Amino acid sequence: YSYYELNNDSGEANNRQVTIDKQQKTNNNHMEFKHSVPVQLRFNDADALGHVNNSVYFSFYDLGKTEYFKTINGGVVPKEIDIVVAHAEVDFIMPVFLTDEIAVQTMVSEIGNKSFELMQRIIDTKNNVVKCRCKTVMVGFDFKNNCSKPISDEWRNAISAYEGVKF
């Protein structure tokens, strides 16, 4: 995909379009996002600058996570969720305005013993421009004993079946 690079000093677009090869592993561009949820923008999502406030993006990503988990579990969120967010990092690429039509796309890129990496991005659905991307590390968690635990076979199998990848 392509995006406009920001000037590191001023933060303004420098009008240099950057195109990233889909095979490149960095920045989740090589991945196929099978899951997409449209996001309805609300008036209160905008800040004084007229674009969606950066704190609101996390609500969009939470919506994407919830719907992804429902999808891989046959339409329901399991009664006992045994995963938690351990780390999240976001790259704001281009602003989202209230007139934009956006969706959040979600996928799992890798699963380890006690964690998995959830990749998400917000796209403009009219032109598929990536506006923002997020990497979240989800960790298996035992709430009874208050400690991390291995990712269950149920999660691993559901994710593998949906993504079409053996983890």
PDB file of C-alpha atoms in Angstrom:
ATOM      1  CA  TYR A   1       0.000   0.000   0.000  1.00  0.00           C
ATOM      2  CA  SER A   2       0.999   3.614  -0.206  1.00  0.00           C
ATOM      3  CA  TYR A   3       0.958   6.442   2.293  1.00  0.00           C
ATOM      4  CA  TYR A   4       2.388   9.930   2.616  1.00  0.00           C
ATOM      5  CA  GLU A   5       5.468  10.148   4.789  1.00  0.00           C
ATOM      6  CA  LEU A   6       5.585  12.735   7.569  1.00  0.00           C
ATOM      7  CA  ASN A   7       8.418  15.182   8.043  1.00  0.00           C
ATOM      8  CA  ASN A   8      10.143  14.082  11.260  1.00  0.00           C
ATOM      9  CA  ASP A   9      10.782  17.656  12.386  1.00  0.00           C
ATOM     10  CA  SER A  10       7.405  19.306  11.829  1.00  0.00           C
ATOM     11  CA  GLY A  11       5.049  16.328  11.654  1.00  0.00           C
ATOM     12  CA  GLU A  12       3.558  17.690   8.425  1.00  0.00           C
ATOM     13  CA  ALA A  13       3.144  15.620   5.309  1.00  0.00           C
ATOM     14  CA  ASN A  14       6.114  16.136   3.001  1.00  0.00           C
ATOM     15  CA  ASN A  15       4.101  15.070  -0.069  1.00  0.00           C
ATOM     16  CA  ARG A  16       6.436  12.172  -0.726  1.00  0.00           C
ATOM     17  CA  GLN A  17       4.360   9.099  -1.372  1.00  0.00           C
ATOM     18  CA  VAL A  18       5.880   5.902  -0.021  1.00  0.00           C
ATOM     19  CA  THR A  19       4.914   2.544  -1.477  1.00  0.00           C
ATOM     20  CA  ILE A  20       5.620  -0.599   0.474  1.00  0.00           C
ATOM     21  CA  ASP A  21       6.092  -3.952  -1.179  1.00  0.00           C
ATOM     22  CA  LYS A  22       3.400  -6.389  -0.010  1.00  0.00           C
ATOM     23  CA  GLN A  23       6.048  -9.069   0.548  1.00  0.00           C
ATOM     24  CA  GLN A  24       7.944  -6.895   3.029  1.00  0.00           C
ATOM     25  CA  LYS A  25       7.555  -8.244   6.573  1.00  0.00           C
ATOM     26  CA  THR A  26       7.751  -4.919   8.391  1.00  0.00           C
ATOM     27  CA  ASN A  27       4.690  -2.915   9.446  1.00  0.00           C
ATOM     28  CA  ASN A  28       2.216  -5.787   8.831  1.00  0.00           C
ATOM     29  CA  ASN A  29       2.004  -5.007   5.111  1.00  0.00           C
ATOM     30  CA  HIS A  30       2.720  -8.576   4.029  1.00  0.00           C
ATOM     31  CA  MET A  31      -0.276  -9.944   5.861  1.00  0.00           C
ATOM     32  CA  GLU A  32      -3.732 -10.752   4.616  1.00  0.00           C
ATOM     33  CA  PHE A  33      -6.426  -9.305   6.844  1.00  0.00           C
ATOM     34  CA  LYS A  34      -9.474 -11.569   6.574  1.00  0.00           C
ATOM     35  CA  HIS A  35     -11.436  -9.794   9.300  1.00  0.00           C
ATOM     36  CA  SER A  36     -12.851  -6.314   8.815  1.00  0.00           C
ATOM     37  CA  VAL A  37     -15.443  -4.349  10.808  1.00  0.00           C
ATOM     38  CA  PRO A  38     -16.908  -1.028   9.630  1.00  0.00           C
ATOM     39  CA  VAL A  39     -16.673   1.757  12.202  1.00  0.00           C
ATOM     40  CA  GLN A  40     -19.388   4.361  12.597  1.00  0.00           C
ATOM     41  CA  LEU A  41     -17.750   7.686  13.424  1.00  0.00           C
ATOM     42  CA  ARG A  42     -19.505   9.895  15.974  1.00  0.00           C
ATOM     43  CA  PHE A  43     -19.432  13.651  16.422  1.00  0.00           C
ATOM     44  CA  ASN A  44     -17.736  13.312  19.825  1.00  0.00           C
ATOM     45  CA  ASP A  45     -14.862  11.314  18.247  1.00  0.00           C
ATOM     46  CA  ALA A  46     -13.477  14.549  16.765  1.00  0.00           C
ATOM     47  CA  ASP A  47     -11.168  16.903  18.628  1.00  0.00           C
ATOM     48  CA  ALA A  48     -10.615  20.646  18.301  1.00  0.00           C
ATOM     49  CA  LEU A  49      -8.465  20.104  15.199  1.00  0.00           C
ATOM     50  CA  GLY A  50     -11.385  18.481  13.368  1.00  0.00           C
ATOM     51  CA  HIS A  51      -9.991  14.969  13.158  1.00  0.00           C
ATOM     52  CA  VAL A  52     -10.567  11.858  15.240  1.00  0.00           C
ATOM     53  CA  ASN A  53      -8.671  12.151  18.514  1.00  0.00           C
ATOM     54  CA  ASN A  54      -5.821   9.681  18.952  1.00  0.00           C
ATOM     55  CA  SER A  55      -7.305   8.249  22.165  1.00  0.00           C
ATOM     56  CA  VAL A  56     -10.448   7.169  20.276  1.00  0.00           C
ATOM     57  CA  TYR A  57      -8.496   4.785  18.037  1.00  0.00           C
ATOM     58  CA  PHE A  58      -8.123   2.357  20.954  1.00  0.00           C
ATOM     59  CA  SER A  59     -11.940   2.073  21.106  1.00  0.00           C
ATOM     60  CA  PHE A  60     -11.908   1.181  17.417  1.00  0.00           C
ATOM     61  CA  TYR A  61      -9.234  -1.450  18.014  1.00  0.00           C
ATOM     62  CA  ASP A  62     -11.222  -2.873  20.961  1.00  0.00           C
ATOM     63  CA  LEU A  63     -14.264  -3.170  18.688  1.00  0.00           C
ATOM     64  CA  GLY A  64     -12.113  -5.019  16.155  1.00  0.00           C
ATOM     65  CA  LYS A  65     -10.753  -7.380  18.843  1.00  0.00           C
ATOM     66  CA  THR A  66     -14.225  -8.165  20.180  1.00  0.00           C
ATOM     67  CA  GLU A  67     -15.668  -8.897  16.748  1.00  0.00           C
ATOM     68  CA  TYR A  68     -12.609 -10.932  15.744  1.00  0.00           C
ATOM     69  CA  PHE A  69     -12.898 -13.078  18.879  1.00  0.00           C
ATOM     70  CA  LYS A  70     -16.621 -13.566  18.225  1.00  0.00           C
ATOM     71  CA  THR A  71     -15.903 -14.595  14.641  1.00  0.00           C
ATOM     72  CA  ILE A  72     -13.249 -17.173  15.472  1.00  0.00           C
ATOM     73  CA  ASN A  73     -15.440 -18.617  18.250  1.00  0.00           C
ATOM     74  CA  GLY A  74     -18.550 -19.229  16.165  1.00  0.00           C
ATOM     75  CA  GLY A  75     -20.285 -15.902  16.783  1.00  0.00           C
ATOM     76  CA  VAL A  76     -19.973 -15.693  20.554  1.00  0.00           C
ATOM     77  CA  VAL A  77     -17.381 -14.343  22.945  1.00  0.00           C
ATOM     78  CA  PRO A  78     -16.381 -17.157  25.326  1.00  0.00           C
ATOM     79  CA  LYS A  79     -17.836 -16.750  28.841  1.00  0.00           C
ATOM     80  CA  GLU A  80     -14.420 -17.133  30.392  1.00  0.00           C
ATOM     81  CA  ILE A  81     -11.902 -14.959  28.604  1.00  0.00           C
ATOM     82  CA  ASP A  82      -8.439 -16.071  29.630  1.00  0.00           C
ATOM     83  CA  ILE A  83      -6.363 -13.531  27.692  1.00  0.00           C
ATOM     84  CA  VAL A  84      -5.362  -9.971  28.535  1.00  0.00           C
ATOM     85  CA  VAL A  85      -3.654  -7.103  26.737  1.00  0.00           C
ATOM     86  CA  ALA A  86      -0.008  -6.944  27.819  1.00  0.00           C
ATOM     87  CA  HIS A  87       1.346  -4.416  25.304  1.00  0.00           C
ATOM     88  CA  ALA A  88      -0.012  -2.178  22.554  1.00  0.00           C
ATOM     89  CA  GLU A  89       1.834   0.077  20.132  1.00  0.00           C
ATOM     90  CA  VAL A  90       0.222   2.328  17.567  1.00  0.00           C
ATOM     91  CA  ASP A  91       1.482   4.166  14.494  1.00  0.00           C
ATOM     92  CA  PHE A  92      -0.733   7.085  13.470  1.00  0.00           C
ATOM     93  CA  ILE A  93      -0.117   7.436   9.740  1.00  0.00           C
ATOM     94  CA  MET A  94      -2.817   9.782   8.467  1.00  0.00           C
ATOM     95  CA  PRO A  95      -5.647  11.593  10.249  1.00  0.00           C
ATOM     96  CA  VAL A  96      -9.200  10.287  10.169  1.00  0.00           C
ATOM     97  CA  PHE A  97     -11.928  12.881   9.647  1.00  0.00           C
ATOM     98  CA  LEU A  98     -15.638  12.551  10.442  1.00  0.00           C
ATOM     99  CA  THR A  99     -16.429  12.428   6.728  1.00  0.00           C
ATOM    100  CA  ASP A 100     -14.190   9.363   6.227  1.00  0.00           C
ATOM    101  CA  GLU A 101     -15.599   5.866   5.928  1.00  0.00           C
ATOM    102  CA  ILE A 102     -13.340   3.554   7.884  1.00  0.00           C
ATOM    103  CA  ALA A 103     -13.013  -0.046   8.995  1.00  0.00           C
ATOM    104  CA  VAL A 104     -10.756  -1.816  11.460  1.00  0.00           C
ATOM    105  CA  GLN A 105      -9.037  -4.937  10.157  1.00  0.00           C
ATOM    106  CA  THR A 106      -7.713  -7.584  12.538  1.00  0.00           C
ATOM    107  CA  MET A 107      -5.537 -10.679  12.320  1.00  0.00           C
ATOM    108  CA  VAL A 108      -3.192 -12.794  14.424  1.00  0.00           C
ATOM    109  CA  SER A 109       0.327 -12.828  13.023  1.00  0.00           C
ATOM    110  CA  GLU A 110       1.988 -15.250  15.446  1.00  0.00           C
ATOM    111  CA  ILE A 111       1.309 -17.352  18.499  1.00  0.00           C
ATOM    112  CA  GLY A 112       3.899 -18.207  21.117  1.00  0.00           C
ATOM    113  CA  ASN A 113       3.601 -20.344  24.224  1.00  0.00           C
ATOM    114  CA  LYS A 114       1.950 -17.758  26.503  1.00  0.00           C
ATOM    115  CA  SER A 115       1.096 -14.945  24.079  1.00  0.00           C
ATOM    116  CA  PHE A 116      -0.031 -14.045  20.612  1.00  0.00           C
ATOM    117  CA  GLU A 117       0.441 -10.978  18.451  1.00  0.00           C
ATOM    118  CA  LEU A 118      -2.670  -9.260  17.180  1.00  0.00           C
ATOM    119  CA  MET A 119      -2.177  -6.956  14.203  1.00  0.00           C
ATOM    120  CA  GLN A 120      -4.794  -4.342  13.398  1.00  0.00           C
ATOM    121  CA  ARG A 121      -5.127  -1.414  11.079  1.00  0.00           C
ATOM    122  CA  ILE A 122      -7.690   1.242  10.305  1.00  0.00           C
ATOM    123  CA  ILE A 123      -8.336   1.775   6.630  1.00  0.00           C
ATOM    124  CA  ASP A 124     -10.334   4.219   4.565  1.00  0.00           C
ATOM    125  CA  THR A 125     -12.839   1.903   2.889  1.00  0.00           C
ATOM    126  CA  LYS A 126     -13.209   4.144  -0.164  1.00  0.00           C
ATOM    127  CA  ASN A 127      -9.555   3.831  -1.241  1.00  0.00           C
ATOM    128  CA  ASN A 128      -7.991   1.254   1.142  1.00  0.00           C
ATOM    129  CA  VAL A 129      -5.491   3.802   2.479  1.00  0.00           C
ATOM    130  CA  VAL A 130      -4.108   2.729   5.849  1.00  0.00           C
ATOM    131  CA  LYS A 131      -4.719   5.490   8.394  1.00  0.00           C
ATOM    132  CA  CYS A 132      -3.329   3.797  11.488  1.00  0.00           C
ATOM    133  CA  ARG A 133      -1.879   0.461  12.548  1.00  0.00           C
ATOM    134  CA  CYS A 134      -1.612  -1.285  15.890  1.00  0.00           C
ATOM    135  CA  LYS A 135       0.275  -4.261  17.272  1.00  0.00           C
ATOM    136  CA  THR A 136      -1.082  -5.770  20.482  1.00  0.00           C
ATOM    137  CA  VAL A 137       0.437  -8.577  22.517  1.00  0.00           C
ATOM    138  CA  MET A 138      -2.275 -10.694  24.140  1.00  0.00           C
ATOM    139  CA  VAL A 139      -1.185 -12.956  27.010  1.00  0.00           C
ATOM    140  CA  GLY A 140      -2.879 -16.044  28.405  1.00  0.00           C
ATOM    141  CA  PHE A 141      -3.889 -15.258  31.976  1.00  0.00           C
ATOM    142  CA  ASP A 142      -5.059 -17.330  34.944  1.00  0.00           C
ATOM    143  CA  PHE A 143      -7.301 -14.975  36.938  1.00  0.00           C
ATOM    144  CA  LYS A 144      -7.688 -17.424  39.815  1.00  0.00           C
ATOM    145  CA  ASN A 145      -3.937 -17.567  40.465  1.00  0.00           C
ATOM    146  CA  ASN A 146      -3.177 -14.085  39.086  1.00  0.00           C
ATOM    147  CA  CYS A 147      -0.432 -15.210  36.702  1.00  0.00           C
ATOM    148  CA  SER A 148       0.287 -15.796  33.028  1.00  0.00           C
ATOM    149  CA  LYS A 149      -0.470 -19.162  31.494  1.00  0.00           C
ATOM    150  CA  PRO A 150      -0.030 -20.864  28.121  1.00  0.00           C
ATOM    151  CA  ILE A 151      -2.429 -19.967  25.317  1.00  0.00           C
ATOM    152  CA  SER A 152      -5.114 -22.648  25.391  1.00  0.00           C
ATOM    153  CA  ASP A 153      -5.525 -25.156  22.602  1.00  0.00           C
ATOM    154  CA  GLU A 154      -9.040 -23.753  22.082  1.00  0.00           C
ATOM    155  CA  TRP A 155      -7.673 -20.290  21.265  1.00  0.00           C
ATOM    156  CA  ARG A 156      -4.788 -21.681  19.218  1.00  0.00           C
ATOM    157  CA  ASN A 157      -7.060 -23.977  17.175  1.00  0.00           C
ATOM    158  CA  ALA A 158      -9.749 -21.341  16.605  1.00  0.00           C
ATOM    159  CA  ILE A 159      -7.186 -18.771  15.429  1.00  0.00           C
ATOM    160  CA  SER A 160      -5.365 -21.292  13.228  1.00  0.00           C
ATOM    161  CA  ALA A 161      -8.597 -22.436  11.598  1.00  0.00           C
ATOM    162  CA  TYR A 162      -9.748 -18.872  10.899  1.00  0.00           C
ATOM    163  CA  GLU A 163      -6.399 -17.564   9.658  1.00  0.00           C
ATOM    164  CA  GLY A 164      -5.684 -20.709   7.659  1.00  0.00           C
ATOM    165  CA  VAL A 165      -2.238 -20.979   9.250  1.00  0.00           C
ATOM    166  CA  LYS A 166      -0.892 -23.650  11.579  1.00  0.00           C
ATOM    167  CA  PHE A 167       0.523 -21.893  14.634  1.00  0.00           C
TER     168      PHE A 167
END
